[in-house]
Short mmCIF file of C-alpha atoms in Angstrom, two decimals:
data_model
loop_
_atom_site.label_atom_id
_atom_site.label_comp_id
_atom_site.label_asym_id
_atom_site.label_seq_id
_atom_site.Cartn_x
_atom_site.Cartn_y
_atom_site.Cartn_z
CA MET A 6 -11.85 5.13 30.25
CA GLY A 7 -10.25 8.15 31.27
CA ASN A 8 -8.17 10.46 29.07
CA SER A 9 -4.56 9.58 30.02
CA PHE A 10 -3.15 12.30 27.67
CA GLN A 11 -4.08 15.42 26.25
CA VAL A 12 -4.27 15.28 22.66
CA GLN A 13 -3.10 18.78 21.93
CA ASP A 14 -0.06 18.62 24.31
CA ARG A 15 0.86 15.15 22.72
CA PHE A 16 1.16 16.39 19.13
CA ALA A 17 2.06 20.28 20.03
CA ASP A 18 5.23 19.88 17.81
CA GLY A 19 3.08 19.04 14.71
CA ALA A 20 1.31 15.99 13.19
CA GLN A 21 4.09 14.85 10.67
CA TYR A 22 6.44 12.37 11.93
CA ILE A 23 9.39 12.31 9.92
CA GLY A 24 12.94 10.91 10.70
CA GLY A 25 11.99 10.06 14.18
CA ARG A 26 10.47 13.32 15.37
CA LEU A 27 7.34 15.30 15.20
CA ARG A 28 7.02 18.49 13.02
CA PRO A 29 4.46 20.86 11.65
CA GLY A 30 3.09 20.60 8.04
CA THR A 31 4.02 22.97 5.73
CA SER A 32 0.88 23.12 3.26
CA GLY A 33 -0.36 26.48 5.01
CA ARG A 34 -3.51 24.88 5.63
CA SER A 35 -4.78 23.47 9.02
CA HIS A 36 -7.36 20.51 9.65
CA ASP A 37 -9.52 19.71 12.42
CA VAL A 38 -9.83 16.35 13.95
CA VAL A 39 -13.40 16.02 15.22
CA ASN A 40 -14.94 13.61 17.83
CA PRO A 41 -18.13 12.28 15.78
CA ALA A 42 -19.74 11.42 18.77
CA THR A 43 -20.23 15.11 19.84
CA GLY A 44 -19.09 17.20 16.59
CA LYS A 45 -16.40 19.01 18.63
CA THR A 46 -12.93 19.51 17.50
CA VAL A 47 -10.42 17.33 19.61
CA HIS A 48 -7.23 18.61 17.72
CA THR A 49 -6.28 21.08 15.14
CA TYR A 50 -2.99 20.74 13.10
CA GLU A 51 -1.04 21.85 9.99
CA LEU A 52 -1.54 19.63 7.00
CA ALA A 53 1.46 18.18 4.97
CA GLY A 54 2.38 19.60 1.79
CA THR A 55 4.58 18.26 -1.00
CA ALA A 56 7.66 19.31 0.74
CA ASP A 57 6.70 17.27 3.77
CA VAL A 58 6.26 14.26 1.62
CA ASP A 59 9.55 14.92 0.01
CA ALA A 60 11.18 15.26 3.48
CA ALA A 61 9.68 12.04 4.74
CA VAL A 62 10.78 9.91 1.41
CA ALA A 63 14.10 11.41 2.05
CA ALA A 64 14.29 10.36 5.44
CA ALA A 65 13.07 6.76 4.55
CA ARG A 66 15.68 6.72 1.56
CA ALA A 67 18.35 7.51 3.88
CA ALA A 68 17.42 5.03 6.48
CA PHE A 69 16.96 2.12 3.93
CA PRO A 70 20.58 0.85 3.63
CA GLY A 71 20.92 0.38 7.24
CA TRP A 72 17.52 -1.22 7.98
CA SER A 73 17.60 -3.40 4.78
CA GLY A 74 21.16 -4.56 5.65
CA ALA A 75 20.35 -5.61 9.25
CA THR A 76 20.14 -9.19 9.89
CA PRO A 77 16.59 -10.89 10.21
CA ALA A 78 17.29 -11.55 13.80
CA GLU A 79 18.09 -7.65 14.44
CA ARG A 80 14.91 -6.49 12.71
CA SER A 81 12.92 -9.26 14.65
CA GLU A 82 14.32 -8.18 17.89
CA ALA A 83 13.57 -4.51 17.23
CA MET A 84 9.87 -5.55 16.24
CA HIS A 85 9.47 -7.72 19.18
CA ARG A 86 10.21 -4.73 21.29
CA PHE A 87 7.85 -2.66 19.26
CA ALA A 88 5.08 -5.19 20.05
CA ALA A 89 5.80 -4.72 23.71
CA VAL A 90 5.65 -0.99 23.72
CA LEU A 91 2.37 -1.09 21.85
CA ALA A 92 1.01 -3.35 24.43
CA GLU A 93 2.25 -1.09 27.23
CA GLN A 94 0.40 1.86 25.71
CA ALA A 95 -2.79 -0.04 24.94
CA ASP A 96 -5.00 1.98 26.78
CA ASP A 97 -3.68 5.26 25.34
CA PHE A 98 -4.09 3.75 21.92
CA ALA A 99 -7.92 2.51 22.56
CA TYR A 100 -8.76 6.08 23.95
CA ALA A 101 -7.34 7.91 21.02
CA GLU A 102 -8.98 5.60 18.55
CA SER A 103 -12.22 5.97 20.14
CA LEU A 104 -11.75 9.73 20.20
CA GLN A 105 -11.09 10.45 16.45
CA CYS A 106 -13.18 7.58 15.22
CA GLY A 107 -16.25 7.24 17.53
CA LYS A 108 -15.79 3.49 17.82
CA PRO A 109 -17.10 2.08 21.08
CA VAL A 110 -14.37 1.70 23.60
CA LYS A 111 -15.06 -2.02 23.91
CA LEU A 112 -14.17 -2.51 20.20
CA SER A 113 -11.03 -0.38 20.42
CA THR A 114 -10.10 -2.10 23.61
CA GLU A 115 -10.93 -5.72 22.69
CA PHE A 116 -10.40 -5.65 18.79
CA ASP A 117 -8.41 -2.84 17.30
CA VAL A 118 -5.62 -2.68 19.77
CA PRO A 119 -4.79 -6.27 20.55
CA GLY A 120 -5.28 -7.02 16.90
CA THR A 121 -2.68 -4.58 16.39
CA VAL A 122 -0.27 -5.84 19.11
CA ASP A 123 -0.77 -9.40 17.61
CA ASN A 124 0.13 -8.23 14.01
CA ALA A 125 3.39 -6.65 15.26
CA SER A 126 4.31 -9.87 17.30
CA PHE A 127 3.49 -12.10 14.26
CA PHE A 128 5.54 -9.84 11.81
CA ALA A 129 8.39 -9.76 14.39
CA GLY A 130 8.66 -13.57 14.04
CA ALA A 131 7.96 -13.57 10.32
CA ALA A 132 10.99 -11.33 9.76
CA ARG A 133 13.14 -14.35 10.45
CA HIS A 134 11.52 -16.48 7.76
CA LEU A 135 11.97 -14.45 4.54
CA GLU A 136 12.85 -17.87 2.63
CA GLY A 137 13.33 -18.40 -1.01
CA LYS A 138 13.39 -21.48 -2.98
CA SER A 139 16.25 -24.07 -1.74
CA ALA A 140 19.28 -24.48 -3.88
CA ALA A 141 19.21 -27.03 -6.52
CA GLU A 142 20.80 -28.04 -9.79
CA TYR A 143 17.70 -27.34 -12.17
CA SER A 144 19.70 -27.18 -15.33
CA GLY A 145 22.15 -29.89 -14.41
CA ASP A 146 25.16 -27.60 -14.85
CA HIS A 147 24.22 -24.76 -12.55
CA THR A 148 23.09 -24.21 -8.98
CA SER A 149 20.05 -21.98 -8.58
CA TYR A 150 18.54 -20.38 -5.57
CA VAL A 151 15.99 -17.61 -5.06
CA ARG A 152 16.74 -14.57 -2.68
CA ARG A 153 14.18 -12.22 -1.32
CA GLU A 154 15.23 -8.68 -1.03
CA ALA A 155 13.69 -5.63 0.25
CA ILE A 156 12.66 -3.30 -2.66
CA GLY A 157 13.04 0.39 -1.12
CA VAL A 158 10.78 3.02 0.14
CA ILE A 159 7.14 2.18 0.05
CA GLY A 160 4.65 5.06 -0.09
CA SER A 161 1.40 3.69 1.62
CA ILE A 162 -2.17 5.20 1.92
CA ALA A 163 -4.51 4.17 4.95
CA PRO A 164 -8.24 4.70 5.34
CA TRP A 165 -10.14 6.26 8.23
CA ASN A 166 -12.29 3.31 9.37
CA TYR A 167 -9.32 1.26 11.24
CA PRO A 168 -6.65 3.92 11.38
CA LEU A 169 -4.38 2.05 13.89
CA GLN A 170 -4.97 -1.39 12.36
CA MET A 171 -4.60 -0.21 8.79
CA ALA A 172 -1.25 1.74 9.88
CA ALA A 173 0.06 -1.87 11.27
CA TRP A 174 -1.23 -3.69 8.12
CA LYS A 175 0.81 -1.30 5.89
CA VAL A 176 3.67 -0.68 8.09
CA LEU A 177 4.72 -4.10 9.58
CA PRO A 178 5.21 -6.38 6.56
CA ALA A 179 7.01 -3.59 4.95
CA VAL A 180 9.56 -3.21 7.58
CA ALA A 181 9.85 -6.70 8.64
CA ALA A 182 10.97 -7.34 5.01
CA GLY A 183 13.66 -4.68 5.33
CA ASN A 184 11.84 -1.78 3.68
CA THR A 185 11.33 1.68 4.93
CA ILE A 186 7.98 3.42 4.44
CA VAL A 187 6.07 6.78 4.44
CA LEU A 188 2.61 6.18 5.38
CA LYS A 189 -0.29 8.79 4.69
CA PRO A 190 -3.28 8.06 6.94
CA ALA A 191 -6.71 9.71 6.18
CA GLU A 192 -6.36 13.28 7.53
CA ILE A 193 -9.41 12.90 9.49
CA THR A 194 -7.95 10.31 11.88
CA PRO A 195 -4.17 11.27 12.17
CA LEU A 196 -3.72 10.54 15.95
CA THR A 197 -3.16 6.74 16.40
CA SER A 198 -0.79 6.48 13.30
CA LEU A 199 1.50 9.17 14.78
CA MET A 200 1.50 7.22 18.06
CA PHE A 201 2.16 4.06 16.29
CA ALA A 202 5.34 5.69 14.61
CA GLN A 203 6.34 7.13 17.94
CA ALA A 204 6.07 3.63 19.67
CA ALA A 205 8.50 2.21 17.10
CA THR A 206 10.95 4.89 17.76
CA GLU A 207 10.70 4.11 21.73
CA ALA A 208 11.27 0.42 20.62
CA GLY A 209 14.45 1.35 19.09
CA ILE A 210 13.63 1.13 15.46
CA PRO A 211 15.92 3.53 13.59
CA ASP A 212 14.80 7.03 12.81
CA GLY A 213 13.46 7.17 9.14
CA VAL A 214 12.30 3.58 8.98
CA ILE A 215 8.51 4.56 9.67
CA ASN A 216 7.46 8.18 8.57
CA ILE A 217 3.83 9.43 8.81
CA VAL A 218 2.69 12.32 6.61
CA ASN A 219 -0.92 13.60 7.42
CA GLY A 220 -2.22 15.59 4.32
CA ALA A 221 -5.13 15.87 1.89
CA GLY A 222 -5.21 13.11 -0.83
CA LYS A 223 -4.98 15.56 -3.62
CA ASP A 224 -1.65 17.04 -2.34
CA ALA A 225 0.29 14.81 -0.06
CA GLY A 226 -1.51 11.48 -1.40
CA GLU A 227 -0.74 11.85 -5.07
CA HIS A 228 2.53 13.35 -4.51
CA LEU A 229 3.58 10.29 -2.25
CA VAL A 230 2.27 7.88 -5.13
CA GLY A 231 3.97 9.70 -7.71
CA HIS A 232 7.29 10.25 -6.01
CA PRO A 233 10.31 8.98 -8.08
CA ASP A 234 12.10 7.71 -5.04
CA VAL A 235 8.91 5.47 -3.98
CA VAL A 236 9.12 1.92 -5.40
CA MET A 237 5.64 0.67 -4.36
CA THR A 238 2.47 1.91 -3.11
CA SER A 239 0.03 -0.03 -0.96
CA PHE A 240 -3.44 1.66 -0.81
CA THR A 241 -6.67 0.69 1.32
CA GLY A 242 -9.76 2.76 0.37
CA SER A 243 -12.62 2.98 -2.05
CA THR A 244 -12.53 1.55 -5.47
CA ALA A 245 -13.03 5.02 -7.05
CA VAL A 246 -9.77 6.38 -5.40
CA GLY A 247 -8.01 3.15 -5.94
CA LYS A 248 -8.44 3.71 -9.82
CA ARG A 249 -6.83 7.00 -9.37
CA VAL A 250 -4.01 5.64 -7.26
CA ALA A 251 -3.40 2.92 -10.18
CA GLU A 252 -3.30 5.62 -12.72
CA ILE A 253 -0.36 7.46 -10.81
CA ALA A 254 1.47 4.45 -9.99
CA THR A 255 1.35 2.89 -13.33
CA SER A 256 2.65 6.10 -14.92
CA THR A 257 5.59 5.89 -12.79
CA VAL A 258 5.97 1.96 -13.06
CA LYS A 259 5.48 1.23 -9.32
CA ARG A 260 4.53 -1.91 -7.74
CA LEU A 261 1.04 -1.60 -6.61
CA HIS A 262 -1.08 -3.36 -4.01
CA LEU A 263 -4.87 -2.43 -3.59
CA GLU A 264 -7.39 -3.31 -0.97
CA LEU A 265 -10.63 -1.60 -2.20
CA GLY A 266 -14.43 -1.61 -1.45
CA GLY A 267 -16.54 -4.62 -0.62
CA LYS A 268 -20.14 -5.69 -0.65
CA ALA A 269 -19.98 -8.87 1.28
CA PRO A 270 -22.81 -11.62 0.90
CA PHE A 271 -24.08 -13.56 3.91
CA VAL A 272 -25.55 -16.70 2.44
CA VAL A 273 -28.08 -18.58 4.68
CA PHE A 274 -28.96 -22.13 3.44
CA ASP A 275 -32.19 -23.87 4.78
CA ASP A 276 -30.19 -26.25 7.11
CA ALA A 277 -28.39 -23.37 8.88
CA ASP A 278 -28.62 -22.63 12.68
CA LEU A 279 -31.10 -19.85 12.63
CA GLU A 280 -30.09 -18.40 15.85
CA ALA A 281 -26.41 -18.46 15.01
CA ALA A 282 -27.07 -16.90 11.65
CA VAL A 283 -29.22 -14.15 13.09
CA HIS A 284 -26.62 -13.32 15.68
CA GLY A 285 -23.82 -13.47 13.00
CA ALA A 286 -25.72 -11.14 10.72
CA VAL A 287 -26.17 -8.46 13.23
CA ALA A 288 -22.63 -8.70 14.50
CA GLY A 289 -21.25 -8.81 10.88
CA SER A 290 -23.23 -6.09 9.53
CA LEU A 291 -22.81 -3.57 12.56
CA ILE A 292 -19.18 -4.10 13.49
CA ASN A 293 -17.53 -0.43 13.53
CA THR A 294 -21.10 0.88 12.62
CA GLY A 295 -20.86 -0.88 9.42
CA GLN A 296 -17.85 0.90 8.26
CA ASP A 297 -15.77 -2.10 7.38
CA CYS A 298 -15.20 -3.37 3.83
CA THR A 299 -15.79 -6.87 4.91
CA ALA A 300 -19.10 -6.10 6.75
CA ALA A 301 -22.02 -8.31 5.83
CA THR A 302 -24.17 -6.14 3.84
CA ARG A 303 -26.24 -8.50 1.70
CA ALA A 304 -27.96 -11.40 3.43
CA TYR A 305 -29.39 -13.94 1.01
CA VAL A 306 -31.80 -16.49 3.01
CA GLN A 307 -33.17 -19.62 1.48
CA ARG A 308 -36.71 -19.19 1.50
CA PRO A 309 -37.66 -21.75 4.36
CA LEU A 310 -35.79 -19.52 6.84
CA TYR A 311 -36.35 -16.07 5.36
CA ASP A 312 -39.35 -14.66 7.47
CA ALA A 313 -37.78 -15.99 10.70
CA PHE A 314 -34.58 -14.61 9.77
CA VAL A 315 -35.85 -11.16 9.00
CA GLN A 316 -37.81 -11.11 12.17
CA GLY A 317 -34.93 -12.24 14.42
CA VAL A 318 -32.55 -9.73 12.90
CA ALA A 319 -34.84 -7.04 13.38
CA GLU A 320 -35.60 -7.78 17.02
CA LEU A 321 -31.83 -8.16 17.75
CA MET A 322 -30.99 -4.78 16.01
CA GLU A 323 -33.69 -3.10 17.92
CA SER A 324 -31.89 -4.20 21.08
CA VAL A 325 -28.48 -2.86 20.21
CA ARG A 326 -27.43 -0.03 22.50
CA VAL A 327 -26.47 3.09 20.61
CA GLY A 328 -24.77 5.89 22.53
CA ASP A 329 -21.42 7.34 24.05
CA PRO A 330 -18.52 5.45 22.56
CA PHE A 331 -16.78 5.91 26.14
CA ALA A 332 -19.54 4.06 27.97
CA PRO A 333 -18.74 0.58 28.60
CA ASP A 334 -22.36 -0.58 27.74
CA THR A 335 -22.43 1.17 24.29
CA ASP A 336 -22.71 -1.25 21.52
CA LEU A 337 -22.87 0.96 18.51
CA GLY A 338 -21.16 4.28 18.11
CA PRO A 339 -21.55 7.06 15.53
CA LEU A 340 -20.43 7.14 11.98
CA ILE A 341 -17.00 8.76 11.21
CA SER A 342 -18.51 12.08 10.31
CA HIS A 343 -21.93 13.84 9.88
CA ALA A 344 -21.18 13.70 6.04
CA GLN A 345 -20.92 10.00 5.93
CA ARG A 346 -23.97 9.64 8.12
CA ASP A 347 -26.02 11.83 5.66
CA ARG A 348 -24.52 9.78 2.93
CA VAL A 349 -25.68 6.54 4.59
CA ALA A 350 -29.16 7.96 5.29
CA ALA A 351 -29.49 9.06 1.78
CA PHE A 352 -29.11 5.70 0.49
CA VAL A 353 -31.69 4.42 2.85
CA GLU A 354 -34.20 7.23 1.87
CA ARG A 355 -33.71 6.36 -1.80
CA ALA A 356 -34.51 2.78 -1.10
CA ARG A 357 -37.92 3.53 0.48
CA ALA A 358 -39.15 4.06 -2.87
CA TYR A 359 -38.66 0.26 -3.96
CA ALA A 360 -37.99 -1.50 -0.51
CA THR A 361 -39.15 -1.97 2.94
CA VAL A 362 -37.26 -0.36 5.90
CA VAL A 363 -37.91 -3.15 8.48
CA THR A 364 -36.19 -1.39 11.31
CA GLY A 365 -34.02 1.52 11.77
CA GLY A 366 -33.64 3.96 9.03
CA GLU A 367 -33.20 7.32 11.35
CA ALA A 368 -30.94 9.27 13.15
CA PRO A 369 -31.40 9.15 16.95
CA GLY A 370 -32.44 12.53 18.50
CA GLY A 371 -32.21 13.78 22.10
CA GLU A 372 -28.62 13.52 23.75
CA LEU A 373 -27.33 11.97 20.73
CA ALA A 374 -28.39 14.47 18.30
CA ASP A 375 -25.11 16.29 17.89
CA GLY A 376 -23.30 13.18 16.96
CA ALA A 377 -22.97 11.38 13.61
CA TYR A 378 -25.33 8.56 14.75
CA TYR A 379 -27.52 6.31 12.59
CA ARG A 380 -29.82 3.48 13.89
CA PRO A 381 -29.05 -0.11 12.91
CA THR A 382 -31.11 -0.58 9.89
CA LEU A 383 -32.58 -3.65 8.03
CA ILE A 384 -34.16 -3.43 4.66
CA ALA A 385 -35.90 -6.16 2.84
CA GLY A 386 -37.79 -6.44 -0.55
CA ALA A 387 -35.11 -4.75 -2.89
CA ALA A 388 -34.44 -6.12 -6.15
CA GLN A 389 -31.02 -7.75 -6.81
CA ASP A 390 -30.11 -4.83 -9.35
CA SER A 391 -31.22 -2.18 -7.03
CA GLU A 392 -28.64 0.44 -5.49
CA ILE A 393 -29.09 -0.78 -2.01
CA VAL A 394 -28.11 -4.18 -2.88
CA GLN A 395 -25.13 -3.25 -5.32
CA ALA A 396 -23.38 -0.15 -3.81
CA GLU A 397 -21.11 -0.04 -1.02
CA ILE A 398 -23.00 2.00 1.63
CA PHE A 399 -20.40 1.82 4.59
CA GLY A 400 -22.90 2.14 7.17
CA PRO A 401 -25.12 0.07 9.67
CA VAL A 402 -27.45 -1.31 6.95
CA LEU A 403 -28.20 -4.72 6.12
CA VAL A 404 -30.44 -5.68 2.99
CA VAL A 405 -32.07 -9.08 3.08
CA LEU A 406 -33.27 -11.09 -0.03
CA PRO A 407 -34.72 -14.60 -0.33
CA PHE A 408 -33.50 -17.43 -2.77
CA ASP A 409 -34.78 -20.83 -3.63
CA THR A 410 -31.93 -23.05 -4.92
CA ASP A 411 -28.40 -23.61 -4.01
CA ASP A 412 -27.41 -22.65 -7.38
CA GLU A 413 -29.34 -19.33 -7.16
CA GLY A 414 -28.22 -18.47 -3.71
CA ILE A 415 -24.42 -18.77 -5.01
CA ALA A 416 -25.08 -16.79 -8.07
CA LEU A 417 -26.61 -14.00 -6.16
CA ALA A 418 -23.63 -13.87 -3.93
CA ASN A 419 -21.42 -13.53 -6.92
CA ASP A 420 -23.61 -10.97 -8.49
CA THR A 421 -21.51 -7.77 -7.49
CA PRO A 422 -18.51 -6.17 -8.94
CA TYR A 423 -16.71 -6.75 -5.61
CA GLY A 424 -15.10 -9.92 -4.04
CA LEU A 425 -13.42 -9.01 -0.72
CA ALA A 426 -15.37 -11.37 1.82
CA ALA A 427 -18.29 -13.44 2.17
CA SER A 428 -19.81 -16.16 4.46
CA ALA A 429 -22.01 -19.17 4.14
CA TRP A 430 -24.28 -20.60 6.73
CA THR A 431 -25.18 -24.42 6.74
CA ARG A 432 -24.49 -27.64 8.56
CA ASP A 433 -24.01 -29.49 5.48
CA LEU A 434 -20.23 -30.29 4.60
CA TYR A 435 -20.87 -30.46 0.93
CA ARG A 436 -22.77 -27.18 0.76
CA ALA A 437 -20.11 -25.55 2.85
CA ASN A 438 -17.25 -26.97 0.45
CA ARG A 439 -19.14 -25.84 -2.50
CA ALA A 440 -19.78 -22.22 -1.14
CA THR A 441 -15.90 -21.97 -0.32
CA ARG A 442 -15.08 -23.24 -4.07
CA GLU A 443 -17.65 -21.02 -5.91
CA ILE A 444 -18.08 -17.73 -4.24
CA LYS A 445 -15.44 -15.53 -5.53
CA ALA A 446 -14.06 -13.57 -2.62
CA GLY A 447 -10.71 -13.38 -0.78
CA CYS A 448 -12.07 -14.82 2.48
CA VAL A 449 -15.11 -17.11 2.72
CA TRP A 450 -16.21 -17.85 6.47
CA ILE A 451 -18.54 -20.93 7.19
CA ASN A 452 -20.78 -20.18 9.97
CA ASP A 453 -18.97 -17.05 11.18
CA HIS A 454 -18.39 -13.61 9.45
CA ILE A 455 -15.72 -11.18 10.38
CA PRO A 456 -12.88 -12.85 12.50
CA ILE A 457 -9.39 -12.07 10.95
CA ILE A 458 -6.01 -13.49 12.24
CA SER A 459 -2.55 -12.47 11.61
CA GLU A 460 -1.44 -15.64 10.19
CA MET A 461 -3.76 -15.66 7.40
CA PRO A 462 -4.08 -13.30 4.28
CA HIS A 463 -6.60 -10.52 3.60
CA GLY A 464 -7.27 -9.06 0.09
CA GLY A 465 -9.93 -9.55 -2.68
CA TYR A 466 -11.00 -10.47 -5.98
CA LYS A 467 -12.45 -8.28 -8.79
CA ALA A 468 -13.08 -4.78 -7.86
CA SER A 469 -11.94 -5.31 -4.26
CA GLY A 470 -8.24 -5.17 -5.62
CA PHE A 471 -5.35 -7.36 -5.54
CA GLY A 472 -2.38 -8.40 -3.27
CA LYS A 473 -2.58 -9.25 0.57
CA ASP A 474 -2.48 -7.83 3.82
CA MET A 475 -1.25 -9.73 6.99
CA SER A 476 0.25 -13.24 7.01
CA SER A 477 3.46 -14.36 5.30
CA TYR A 478 1.79 -13.90 1.94
CA SER A 479 2.15 -10.35 2.15
CA PHE A 480 5.90 -10.50 1.81
CA GLU A 481 5.00 -11.05 -1.88
CA GLU A 482 3.96 -7.48 -2.18
CA TYR A 483 6.90 -6.04 -0.24
CA THR A 484 9.87 -8.13 -1.52
CA GLN A 485 11.91 -8.52 -4.54
CA VAL A 486 12.32 -12.14 -5.81
CA LYS A 487 15.91 -12.61 -7.23
CA HIS A 488 17.20 -15.60 -9.09
CA VAL A 489 20.89 -16.36 -8.37
CA MET A 490 22.46 -19.01 -10.76
CA TYR A 491 26.14 -20.46 -10.37
CA ASP A 492 27.88 -22.34 -13.06
CA ASN A 493 29.29 -25.64 -11.77
CA THR A 494 31.24 -26.74 -14.70
CA ALA A 495 34.35 -24.50 -14.86
CA VAL A 496 34.25 -25.06 -18.62
CA ALA A 497 35.15 -21.87 -20.70
CA ARG A 498 33.34 -22.86 -23.79
CA LYS A 499 29.74 -24.09 -22.89
CA ASP A 500 28.00 -26.35 -25.29
CA TRP A 501 25.18 -23.88 -25.76
CA HIS A 502 27.57 -21.36 -27.07
CA ARG A 503 27.39 -23.18 -30.57
CA THR A 504 23.83 -21.79 -31.00
CA ILE A 505 25.66 -18.32 -31.04
CA PHE A 506 29.10 -19.02 -32.77
CA GLY A 507 31.13 -21.91 -33.93
CA ASP A 508 30.28 -25.50 -34.40
CA ARG A 509 30.00 -28.33 -31.95
#
C-alpha cells in the first residue's frame, strides 16, 4: 500500500480539531507520533492544553441545540453521507492506522476500516429508531409515555490499540442520539481520529458536533472529564486509569461508561474440534499483536486434549509471519511501542521462574531489530494464581492450563477480576448452553473467539467495567429517559388530594 498522503502536510495546521477545523495545541509541549515498526517519527504536533479542551467543549455546547433539535431523519441522512465518505477514503484510513499503530495492513484493511464504515452505517439507521415505551393509561386516569432525549456534551477518552474503531464506538452512538462530543484519543495515535472528524465535516455534519483534542491524560484528559459543561464521560482503557476517571466523574456527578481491561478465557472441552480450537486460539490470542482487551489470553483445555492442543498451538504460532506491517503477507506486526514490548517481555521473563515458555518469548533481531516486535508466545505449566494467568499482559502471549471436570473448567474461567469476553469450545449443546449461562463475561462465543458485529453490544462484567458500546443498547448510555404523564380526567379536585388536604 502506497502513501496516498503526507502526514506532515495533512496535519500542518495542527492536531486539534475544534469547531470543524484543525488548530495547534496550546500546551507548549510537542509530541512525536512514532511508527513502532521502525522506531522513526512520522509526525510531531503540539499537545492540547486545558484551553484547547475548553474551546472544544464550548464548540460542542454551541452545536448542541441545532444538532439535538434536528429530526432523526436529518441526523440519519448526515450519518449515511458520513459512512460513504469513510468508505471512499478507506485506503487512506488503513494506511494511517497501520503507520501509527504498526498493525499489519491486512488487518487495517479487512477489519479496522470496514468495521468502522459498518458502524457508521448501522448508527445512521439507528438514529431513526430512538424509541420510548408506547403510550398507555397505566394509572387509569393518565396517559404516560417515555421520551428519549439527547443529554448534552459528551467527553470521551479512547485508547491506542484501535484508534479508528474506538473513535467510531465513542462518537457514533453519541451523535446518532443527538449529542455533541469532544473525544480525546491516546496522544500516541492521533491520526485516524482526526481524519474521522474531518470526514464527518466533509459529509455535512455541522461544525462542533465532533471535536478532537490530542493531549496528555493528566492534562487534557482529566480536564475533559471534570469539565462542568460535560455531562457524560465514556472511557475505554485500563482498569487502573478507569478508576481515576471514575473518581473525577463521580465528583462532578457525571454519567459514566467504562470499558476496561480483560483477561479472556478460552475453554476447550474434551469433545471440541481440536483443529478448530487450535486455529481459534492462535487467531484469538494474536489479533492486533495481542493488544486487544477481548483477546484470548487464558486457554483452559480438558486433560484428554491438553497435550495435543499445546503441540498444535505451538506449531501454528511458529508459522506466523512477523514483519513489516505494509508487506501484504505479514501476519503479526510490532507492539505499539518499545515500552510496551519491554513490558510484555518482562512478564514472560518473570514467568520463566515458575512456568515453561513453549515457543516464542523473545524479540526478533535482524531487520526487525529497530521495531517493537515480539514473537508469538505460548506458556504452559503456570499456576492459576500466578501473575501470567491473572494480569492483563496486552501482547502476543497465551498461557494454557489443563482442567479435569466441567465444573473446574468454568470455575477457572471465572477466576479473574475481569469479565469482558470469553469463549467455549464444544460440540455438546448442553455444555455450550451451560458455558454461556455461567461464564461471567459480557460476550461469550461458542466455537469462535473475537468476531464482533455492529448490531450486538460490547461491554463487560466486574473489573471490565459497565455500559455498552455498539448496538442499539449503547443508546442507554447516551440518552436521557423522560417520563411524560398527561391527566385525562379534567377534574380539578383529584381523589388523591384528600391524602394531603380535606376529606373524601
